[in-house]
Amino acid sequence: MESKFSRTLEEWKNLASKELKGKNSDSLIWTTPEGIDIQPLYTENDLKGLDHLHSLPGFSPFLRGPKATMYAGRPWTIRQYAGFSTAKESNEFYKKNLAAGQMGLSVAFDLATHRGYDSDHPRVSGDVGMSGVAIDSVEDMKLLFDEIPLDKMSVSMTMNGAVLPVLANYIVAAEEQGVKAKQLKGTIQNDILKEFMVRNTYIYPPKESMKIVSDIIEYTAKHMPSFNSISISGYHMQEAGANQVQELAFTIADGIEYVRAAINKGLQVDDFAPRLSFFFAIGMNFFMEIAKLRAARWLWANLMKKHFKPNNIKSMMLRTHCQTSGVSLTEQDPYNNVVRTTIEAMAAVMGGTQSLHTNAFDEAVALPTDFSARIARNTQLILNEETGITKTVDPLAGSYYLEALTGRLISSAEKLIDEIEKLGGMTKAVEKGIPKSMIEESAARRQAGIDSGDITVVGVNKYKANEDSKFDVLKVDNNEVRELQIKSLIKLKNNRDDQKVTESLNKLSEGAKNHSSNLLELSVEAARNRATVGEISSALEKVFSRHEASYSGVTGVYGNELNKNDNYIFVKKTIDDFVNKNNRKPRILIVKLGQDGHDRGAHVVASAYEDLGFDVKVGPLFQTPEESAQMVKLYMPDVVGASSLAGGHLTLIPEMIQYIKNILNKNILIIAGGVIPQEDYEKLEEAGVDAIFGPGTNITDAARRIIGLIEQRPDKSDIK
C-alpha cells in the first residue's frame, strides 16, 4: 500500500518536471569531485540504513562532537598561523594579536628551518625569513616567546622535517623560562607521511622519518602529558588538490599508521592516543566540509576500536584544528576572499572544530599584513560573539541532506581506507606513490574545470572586475633577515662549549645508528648545549641520508576534461603547427627554486602543457639557481618556467637568469608563475623575465601566450 509520504514525493517530482519544462528532476543532480551525487531534494527516505543517526555529542563515536556541551560550554580556540622574518618581529606580532583576542599561537617557520638548514647555509639564500620565522637555535626560540608565558599559552608548531631540533629548542626555551616540560600545552605537527604525499618539507626517507615520529610520541607520552605529540594533517592534501574523500581517507589512514608505529615502539595505545590531534582544510563546499568533520570523528572512533581496542574512551576521540583554504583565495578581486574565508569558517564551526585559523584576504600573493590579519581574526570573533552559533551543539544535525551526505562520506572514505590497508598500510602506499598520484589527478581535473568555466570562481573566470584592486603587501627583506641570523649564529658559536656540542651531536648520530636511544631526548641535550637546527639535522643526515623524490606526474587528465573546449583545441592546433614546422615539440623546463616544496602548481602546469603538446621536463625540488641553469644547459629548452610560492622570487629567479647568461649564449625565454605580488613584476621583468603568470591564470591561455613568444623569438632556429 502506497504511503501518504510516497504520494507526496511523487507529486513533487511531477511539479519539478513541469518547472523544468518536462525534464526529469534527475537532470538537477550534481556529481561532486568526490563522485557523490547530490540530489535536488532530500527526504527521510534518504536516511534509511544510516548507522550514525542516533549519536550524541561527548559519547563514542563522537560524530556530533568530542565534548557533550561543545561551544555551549566553551567556544573553539581562535588561532592565527603566523611567523615571518626574525624571531623578534614575530614575537611583537604575536603579542599584538594576543592582546586583540587571539587565544593560541600557531607558529609558521621559514623553509630553511623546515628543511633543517641554518640560515647561513648556501642552499637557503632566498628562503630565510620569507614564509615564516627563521629559527636557528635556542636563542631564537627564546626570543620568539619572550614575555609569552609558556606554562599558560597553547602553542601549535607546524613542523615535520626538522621536528626534532625545533621541538627540542622549544622544550629548552621553556626550561630557561622556568617552565617544565610537563606544563607545556600545544601541538607539534610531526606528520611526516603527508609530507611525502604533498608538502615535501621532508628531510629523511620514510622509514627513518617514522622512527622520529614514534620517538616523539614516546617522549611526549612520558614527559609532556598535556602536549599533543602529532597533528595528523589533511589540510595540505586538500591544498594540493585532493578531494574531500581523499583528504578524509588518507588522513585517517595516516593516523592509524602512526598508532601502529607507536605500539611497535612498545607503547600501550592509551599511553599516547588521547594526545593525538588532527588538522583539516575547510574549502568552499559548505555542507561537504561540515559532513567531513562529522564523518572523520565517526571513522576514527570506530577504526580505533576495531584495530586497537583501547580502554580509555579518549583514545577514540578525534579532536581537530581547522584552517580555511589557501587555494580558494584569489589574486583577482581579492576582497572576495573575505567572504570566502567567512563561509569556510562557518563550515568549520558548524562541523565542530576545536580550534580554527582564518586566512587573510591577501594571502594569495603574500604574507598577511596587520590590517588583513585583523579582518581574519575578527571574522572568528564575530562568528563567536554575534551569531548565536555557539548556543547549541551540532545545529545542523537531523538535516536530511547533511545526514545523508555524512553517510556517503563515511562509506566512500571507508572503501579508500580498506584499499590502503590491503596495500599494507599508509607507509607502503606512500612508498608506491599511490596517494600522491591520486591527488595530482584530482588537482589537474579541478584546474581543467576552472579553465573551462565548468567550475565557477567569481572574479577569476566569471563576473570579472573591471580593474585591479590595490592593497598593501607585507614585504620581508630577505637579505637583511639573513644577515641578522648569520650574526646571531656567529655570536652563538663563539659563546658555547664546542666540545659539549660535538659530544652531544656524536651521541645523536650514534642513537640514529643503533636505535638504542630516544632521538628527541638526545636532541634536547644537544639543544641545551646550543647545537643549532642545522647541526642537529646534519648529525641525523649522516646516518639517515637526505631523501630525494622523483617526479612521475600524470598525463591525459587535463586534456580529457578540455578536449571539446574551443580555446584548448586552438592552442593544441597551434602547437601541432609548430611541431610540423620545426620537426620537434616546443620544449619547456619547469624548475622549483629554493626550499619551497609546494609542487601542486608546477605539476598541474606540467601535466596540462604535456597534454597540449609541449615536451615537458620537470626539475627536482629544492634546486639552487646554479643547478637550474645547469639543467638548462643540459636540456636546452625553448622556455624555462620558474615556480615561486614562498616569496624568494626576487632573489632566486634573477640569480638563475644570471647563471644561464653566464653558461649559454642563447635567447631562452624565462617565465615566472605562482604567488608573486603585482608590484614585483617590474623588477622581475628588468631582471629578464619575459612573462609572469600569477595565481588564477588560465593554463591554456598561458600556453597560448608562451607558444606565441617562442614563435616570435628571433633566434629560435638555433635550437636543434
XYZ file of C-alpha atoms in Angstrom, residues 640 642 669-673 676 681 684-685 688-693 702 705-706 709:
21
model
C 62.203 27.998 -18.597
C 60.230 29.111 -12.585
C 62.624 32.644 -22.695
C 62.068 32.927 -18.948
C 58.613 32.852 -17.401
C 57.635 33.016 -13.750
C 54.493 31.691 -12.130
C 54.113 36.883 -6.974
C 56.517 42.269 -11.757
C 61.438 40.633 -12.448
C 60.945 41.948 -15.973
C 64.993 39.325 -17.727
C 61.656 37.588 -17.098
C 59.602 37.560 -20.331
C 56.169 36.726 -18.879
C 54.622 36.371 -15.410
C 51.550 34.283 -14.623
C 49.219 30.951 -20.645
C 50.954 33.241 -24.947
C 54.068 31.102 -24.478
C 56.573 34.156 -27.588
